[in-house]
PDB file of C-alpha atoms in Angstrom:
ATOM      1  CA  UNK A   1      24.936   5.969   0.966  1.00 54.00           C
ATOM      2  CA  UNK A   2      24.106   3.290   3.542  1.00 75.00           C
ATOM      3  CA  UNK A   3      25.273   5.127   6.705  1.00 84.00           C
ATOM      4  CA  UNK A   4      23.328   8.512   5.726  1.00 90.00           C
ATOM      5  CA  UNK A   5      20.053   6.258   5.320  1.00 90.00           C
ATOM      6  CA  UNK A   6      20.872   5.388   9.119  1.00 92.00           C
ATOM      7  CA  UNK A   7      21.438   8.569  10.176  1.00 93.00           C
ATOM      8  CA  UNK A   8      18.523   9.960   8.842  1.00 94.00           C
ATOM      9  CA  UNK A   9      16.204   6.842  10.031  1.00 94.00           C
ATOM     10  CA  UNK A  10      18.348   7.449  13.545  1.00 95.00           C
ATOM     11  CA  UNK A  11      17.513  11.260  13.524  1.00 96.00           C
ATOM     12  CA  UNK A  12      13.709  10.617  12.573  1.00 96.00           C
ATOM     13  CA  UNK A  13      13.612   8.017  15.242  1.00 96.00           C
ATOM     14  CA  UNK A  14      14.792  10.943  18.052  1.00 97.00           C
ATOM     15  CA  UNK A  15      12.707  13.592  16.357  1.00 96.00           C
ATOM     16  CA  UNK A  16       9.397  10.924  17.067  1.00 96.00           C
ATOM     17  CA  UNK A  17      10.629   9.877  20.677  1.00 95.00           C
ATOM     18  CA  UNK A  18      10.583  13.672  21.409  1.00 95.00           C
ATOM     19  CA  UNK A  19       6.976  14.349  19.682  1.00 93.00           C
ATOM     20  CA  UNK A  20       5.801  10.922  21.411  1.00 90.00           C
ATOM     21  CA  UNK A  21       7.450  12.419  24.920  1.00 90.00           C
ATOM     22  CA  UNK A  22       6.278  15.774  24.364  1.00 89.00           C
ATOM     23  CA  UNK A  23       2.424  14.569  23.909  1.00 86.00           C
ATOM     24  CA  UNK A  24       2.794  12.216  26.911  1.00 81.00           C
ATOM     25  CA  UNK A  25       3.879  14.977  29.062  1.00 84.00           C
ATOM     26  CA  UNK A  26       1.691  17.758  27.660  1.00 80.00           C
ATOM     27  CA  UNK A  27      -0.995  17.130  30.547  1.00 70.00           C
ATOM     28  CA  UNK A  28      -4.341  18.263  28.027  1.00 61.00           C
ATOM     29  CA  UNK A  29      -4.238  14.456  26.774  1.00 58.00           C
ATOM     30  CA  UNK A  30      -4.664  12.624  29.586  1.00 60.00           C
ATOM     31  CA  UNK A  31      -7.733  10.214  28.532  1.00 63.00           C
ATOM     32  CA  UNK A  32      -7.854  11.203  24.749  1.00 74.00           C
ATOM     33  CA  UNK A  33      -8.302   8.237  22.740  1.00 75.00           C
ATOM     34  CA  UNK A  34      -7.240  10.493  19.881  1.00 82.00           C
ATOM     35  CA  UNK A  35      -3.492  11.043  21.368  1.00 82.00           C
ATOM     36  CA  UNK A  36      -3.004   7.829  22.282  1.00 80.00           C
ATOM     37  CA  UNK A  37      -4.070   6.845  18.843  1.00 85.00           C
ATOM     38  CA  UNK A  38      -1.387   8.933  17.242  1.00 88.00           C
ATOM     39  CA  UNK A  39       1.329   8.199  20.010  1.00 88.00           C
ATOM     40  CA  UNK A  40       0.369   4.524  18.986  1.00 90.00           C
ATOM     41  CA  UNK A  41       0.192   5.629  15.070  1.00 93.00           C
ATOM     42  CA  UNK A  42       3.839   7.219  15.634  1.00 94.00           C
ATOM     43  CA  UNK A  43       5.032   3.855  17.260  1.00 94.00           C
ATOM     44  CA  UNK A  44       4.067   2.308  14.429  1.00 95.00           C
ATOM     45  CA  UNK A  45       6.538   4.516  12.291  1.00 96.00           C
ATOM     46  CA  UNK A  46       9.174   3.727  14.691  1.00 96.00           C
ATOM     47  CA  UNK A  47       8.695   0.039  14.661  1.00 95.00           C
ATOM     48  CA  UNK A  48       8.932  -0.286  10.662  1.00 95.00           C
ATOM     49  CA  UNK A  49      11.915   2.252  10.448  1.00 95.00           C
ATOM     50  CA  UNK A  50      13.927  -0.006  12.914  1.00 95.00           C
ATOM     51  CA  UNK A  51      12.895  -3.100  11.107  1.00 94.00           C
ATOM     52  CA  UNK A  52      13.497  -1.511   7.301  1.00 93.00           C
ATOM     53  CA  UNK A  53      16.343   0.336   8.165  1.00 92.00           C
ATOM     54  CA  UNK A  54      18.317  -1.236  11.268  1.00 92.00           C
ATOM     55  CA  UNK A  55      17.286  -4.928  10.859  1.00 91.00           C
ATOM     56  CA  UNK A  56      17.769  -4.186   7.044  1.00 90.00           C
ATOM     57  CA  UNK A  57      14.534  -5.868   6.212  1.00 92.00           C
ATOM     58  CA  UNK A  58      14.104  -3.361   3.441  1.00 90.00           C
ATOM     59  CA  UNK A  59      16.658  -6.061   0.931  1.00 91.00           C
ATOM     60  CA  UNK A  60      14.557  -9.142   2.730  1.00 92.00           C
ATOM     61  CA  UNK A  61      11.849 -10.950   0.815  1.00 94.00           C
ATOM     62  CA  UNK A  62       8.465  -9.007   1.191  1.00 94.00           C
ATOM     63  CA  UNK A  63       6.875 -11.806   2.988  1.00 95.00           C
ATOM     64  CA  UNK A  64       9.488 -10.705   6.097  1.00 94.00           C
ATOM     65  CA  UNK A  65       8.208  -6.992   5.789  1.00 93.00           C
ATOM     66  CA  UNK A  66       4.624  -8.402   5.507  1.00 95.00           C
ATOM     67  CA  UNK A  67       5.073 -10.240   9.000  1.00 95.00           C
ATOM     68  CA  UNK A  68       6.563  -7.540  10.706  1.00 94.00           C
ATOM     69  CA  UNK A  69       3.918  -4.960   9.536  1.00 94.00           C
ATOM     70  CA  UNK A  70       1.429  -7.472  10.349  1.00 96.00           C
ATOM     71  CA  UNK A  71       2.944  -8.298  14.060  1.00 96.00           C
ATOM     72  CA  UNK A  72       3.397  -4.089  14.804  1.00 96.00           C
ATOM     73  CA  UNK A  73      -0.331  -3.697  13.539  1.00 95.00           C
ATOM     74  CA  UNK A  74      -1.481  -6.894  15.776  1.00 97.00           C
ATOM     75  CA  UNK A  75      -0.070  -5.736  19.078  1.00 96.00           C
ATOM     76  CA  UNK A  76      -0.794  -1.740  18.646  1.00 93.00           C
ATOM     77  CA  UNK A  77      -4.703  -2.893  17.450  1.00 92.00           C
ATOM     78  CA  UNK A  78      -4.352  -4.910  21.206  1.00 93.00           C
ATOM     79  CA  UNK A  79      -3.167  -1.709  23.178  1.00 90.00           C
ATOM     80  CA  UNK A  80      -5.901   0.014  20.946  1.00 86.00           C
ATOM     81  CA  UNK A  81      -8.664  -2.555  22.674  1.00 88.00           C
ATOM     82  CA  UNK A  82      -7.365  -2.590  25.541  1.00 87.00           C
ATOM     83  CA  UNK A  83      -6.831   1.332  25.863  1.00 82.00           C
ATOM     84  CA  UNK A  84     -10.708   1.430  24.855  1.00 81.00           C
ATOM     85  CA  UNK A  85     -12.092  -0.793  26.945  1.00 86.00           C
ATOM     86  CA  UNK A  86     -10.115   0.668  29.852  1.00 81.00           C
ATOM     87  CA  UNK A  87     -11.460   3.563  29.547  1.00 71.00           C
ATOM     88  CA  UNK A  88     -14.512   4.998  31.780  1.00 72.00           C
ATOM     89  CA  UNK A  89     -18.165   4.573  30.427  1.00 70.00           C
ATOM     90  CA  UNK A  90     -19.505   8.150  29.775  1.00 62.00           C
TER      91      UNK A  90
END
């Protein structure tokens, strides 16, 4: 039961590194806040599956989930601001 839930999280985890790749390569997003809010949304994903799943965090005490959530939402909200105020003053 264990080792499918890690294949699965594994094979999600490839399917969103090829999504994330594909959009970065696509060349129509270049500057839109919009894709590099849902490459950042999708990182997000990634960052909690790893920690439930590979870290096993899912058995820890929820105040471990809490900090990791909190830490992934911290740094992607700084990438957010500094993504936005990076970008060129229309």
């Amino acid at each position: 039961m264990h080792e499918s839930r890690l294949n699965r999280a594994w094979l999600l985890l490839l399917v969103i590194t090829g999504v994330t790749f594909w959009m970065g390569e696509s060349g129509s997003s270049a500057g839109s806040l919009a894709v590099a809010l849902a490459v950042l949304g999708l990182a997000f994903v990634k960052g909690m599956l790893v920690a439930l799943e590979f870290l096993e965090l899912r058995e820890a005490p929820a105040l471990w989930r809490w900090l990791i959530a909190g830490w992934l939402v911290l740094v992607l909200g700084l990438v957010v601001l500094a993504y936005a105020l990076g970008l060129p003053k229309a």
